[in-house]
Amino acid sequence: MFVHYVSSDSNMISLLSSRMNFWGYSTINFFSPMTRYSSAGTRNCGRDAINEFKLLVREAHKRGIEVFMDVVFNHTAEGNEKGPILSFRGLDNSVYYMVAPKGEFYNYSGCGNTFNCNHPVVRQFIVDCLRYWVLEMHVDGFRFDLASIMTRGSSLCDAANVFGSPMEGDLLTTGTPLGSPPLIDMISNDPVLRDVKLIAEAWDAGGLYQVGTFPHWCIWSEWNGKYRDVVRQFIKGTDGFSGAFAECLCGSPNLYQAGGRKPWNSINFVCAHDGFSLADLVTYTNKHNLANGENNNDGENHNNSWNCGQEGEFASIFVKKLRKRQMRNFFLCLMVSQFVQQETRRLEVCHCG
């Protein structure tokens, strides 16, 4: 779950309604829970919301349920170089963000800015934040959104760290992928954080894709995006995917065995909180994000989906039966695959959109 205090993105409020962007992922305060998720709201300066979150975690633990936080350390709510001054920009713009020589922001996150994760000041901030949520709030683990950004070097980083290959005398450009990222090293060897569960979304919006190769210290798990893509292709009947599908069922040893990891380091999923839902996968061959006024430019175009013969929710009885069968096939694949399955509520209830 995502609970950091986030911007309500007033610039995204519809001019035709009072609805607000509820998606989150534009963090303002990394140490505070989002008060509108709490029945206490902002009462007692937010302290009641903190206590309510602790109660939630305690009650979950009583029932044998672990609590994972979805954390976003790849960007903040301050937008690009023309964005508002809300926090870090006012403290030290060039320390907290990846800034190009002329002052524009690097945008590996797709959200206007990129948090300068491997700067010494920033990585200490991130580690302190994670430790707070473990020691004070008692969460059991973290899923890191666009975690590949956390492997990118800050400005003028030592080139000897690129993929473990020394290049003496050279300096790296901002954002170069590092073989042993200082931040990942700090997290992996921290006496508190090394004992919680760590899950990386091992890619970013800048094209860095590290599924199977994310720096892991043998303790990091990964969102297995290759599992998602292969299973979608196989279930819809695309030729040439039977071998890759068999690997997926066995915990993707082709990705994780050589690096000293195990099947449980693969987080298998077909659908997630963003992108096509399970019902969408069997209802639409193409995305139709028209209602939000973005002219269908937002969202992923490469979904490996199949509409079972008719595009859209209104279809013949035969097509609807086929769609239900395909959804059961997806669910079965997820259940019989080693090792860790990730489901979403809308997977279970066949929610579209």
mmCIF file of N, CA and C in Angstrom, residues 69-74 141-150 197-203 221 223:
data_model
loop_
_atom_site.group_PDB
_atom_site.id
_atom_site.type_symbol
_atom_site.label_atom_id
_atom_site.label_comp_id
_atom_site.label_asym_id
_atom_site.label_seq_id
_atom_site.Cartn_x
_atom_site.Cartn_y
_atom_site.Cartn_z
ATOM 1 N N MET A 69 5.012 -1.478 2.343
ATOM 2 C CA MET A 69 4.770 -0.126 1.847
ATOM 3 C C MET A 69 5.290 0.020 0.430
ATOM 4 N N ASP A 70 4.480 0.637 -0.403
ATOM 5 C CA ASP A 70 4.909 1.025 -1.740
ATOM 6 C C ASP A 70 5.552 2.401 -1.608
ATOM 7 N N VAL A 71 6.844 2.506 -1.852
ATOM 8 C CA VAL A 71 7.547 3.774 -1.634
ATOM 9 C C VAL A 71 8.085 4.325 -2.952
ATOM 10 N N VAL A 72 8.057 5.640 -3.057
ATOM 11 C CA VAL A 72 8.486 6.326 -4.278
ATOM 12 C C VAL A 72 9.651 7.248 -3.933
ATOM 13 N N PHE A 73 10.860 6.777 -4.211
ATOM 14 C CA PHE A 73 12.043 7.605 -4.018
ATOM 15 C C PHE A 73 12.662 7.992 -5.360
ATOM 16 N N ASN A 74 11.879 7.902 -6.426
ATOM 17 C CA ASN A 74 12.413 8.249 -7.744
ATOM 18 C C ASN A 74 12.104 9.678 -8.151
ATOM 19 N N GLY A 141 8.175 -4.586 5.089
ATOM 20 C CA GLY A 141 8.947 -4.545 3.855
ATOM 21 C C GLY A 141 8.511 -3.399 2.969
ATOM 22 N N PHE A 142 9.224 -3.276 1.845
ATOM 23 C CA PHE A 142 8.985 -2.163 0.934
ATOM 24 C C PHE A 142 9.010 -2.650 -0.509
ATOM 25 N N ARG A 143 8.149 -2.066 -1.306
ATOM 26 C CA ARG A 143 8.219 -2.207 -2.760
ATOM 27 C C ARG A 143 8.637 -0.844 -3.309
ATOM 28 N N PHE A 144 9.746 -0.812 -4.032
ATOM 29 C CA PHE A 144 10.334 0.443 -4.493
ATOM 30 C C PHE A 144 9.895 0.738 -5.921
ATOM 31 N N ASP A 145 9.111 1.783 -6.079
ATOM 32 C CA ASP A 145 8.611 2.196 -7.385
ATOM 33 C C ASP A 145 9.770 2.678 -8.266
ATOM 34 N N LEU A 146 9.792 2.214 -9.528
ATOM 35 C CA LEU A 146 10.858 2.597 -10.467
ATOM 36 C C LEU A 146 12.231 2.546 -9.796
ATOM 37 N N ALA A 147 12.525 1.382 -9.237
ATOM 38 C CA ALA A 147 13.731 1.245 -8.411
ATOM 39 C C ALA A 147 15.026 1.406 -9.197
ATOM 40 N N SER A 148 14.983 1.244 -10.510
ATOM 41 C CA SER A 148 16.218 1.389 -11.285
ATOM 42 C C SER A 148 16.809 2.787 -11.173
ATOM 43 N N ILE A 149 15.965 3.782 -10.887
ATOM 44 C CA ILE A 149 16.491 5.132 -10.669
ATOM 45 C C ILE A 149 17.444 5.152 -9.478
ATOM 46 N N MET A 150 17.208 4.267 -8.512
ATOM 47 C CA MET A 150 18.077 4.219 -7.334
ATOM 48 C C MET A 150 19.444 3.623 -7.649
ATOM 49 N N LYS A 197 11.826 -7.261 4.047
ATOM 50 C CA LYS A 197 11.688 -7.699 2.655
ATOM 51 C C LYS A 197 11.771 -6.488 1.725
ATOM 52 N N LEU A 198 12.598 -6.623 0.692
ATOM 53 C CA LEU A 198 12.873 -5.530 -0.238
ATOM 54 C C LEU A 198 12.519 -5.974 -1.651
ATOM 55 N N ILE A 199 11.649 -5.239 -2.301
ATOM 56 C CA ILE A 199 11.170 -5.596 -3.639
ATOM 57 C C ILE A 199 11.409 -4.422 -4.579
ATOM 58 N N ALA A 200 12.079 -4.680 -5.689
ATOM 59 C CA ALA A 200 12.391 -3.629 -6.656
ATOM 60 C C ALA A 200 11.503 -3.745 -7.887
ATOM 61 N N GLU A 201 10.921 -2.609 -8.291
ATOM 62 C CA GLU A 201 10.369 -2.507 -9.645
ATOM 63 C C GLU A 201 11.564 -2.133 -10.521
ATOM 64 N N ALA A 202 12.156 -3.141 -11.152
ATOM 65 C CA ALA A 202 13.505 -3.013 -11.705
ATOM 66 C C ALA A 202 13.530 -2.400 -13.104
ATOM 67 N N TRP A 203 12.911 -1.250 -13.233
ATOM 68 C CA TRP A 203 12.987 -0.475 -14.474
ATOM 69 C C TRP A 203 12.632 0.969 -14.158
ATOM 70 N N SER A 221 14.296 -8.865 -3.889
ATOM 71 C CA SER A 221 13.405 -9.514 -4.850
ATOM 72 C C SER A 221 13.025 -8.501 -5.920
ATOM 73 N N TRP A 223 9.967 -7.319 -8.902
ATOM 74 C CA TRP A 223 8.760 -7.452 -9.707
ATOM 75 C C TRP A 223 9.191 -8.074 -11.026
#
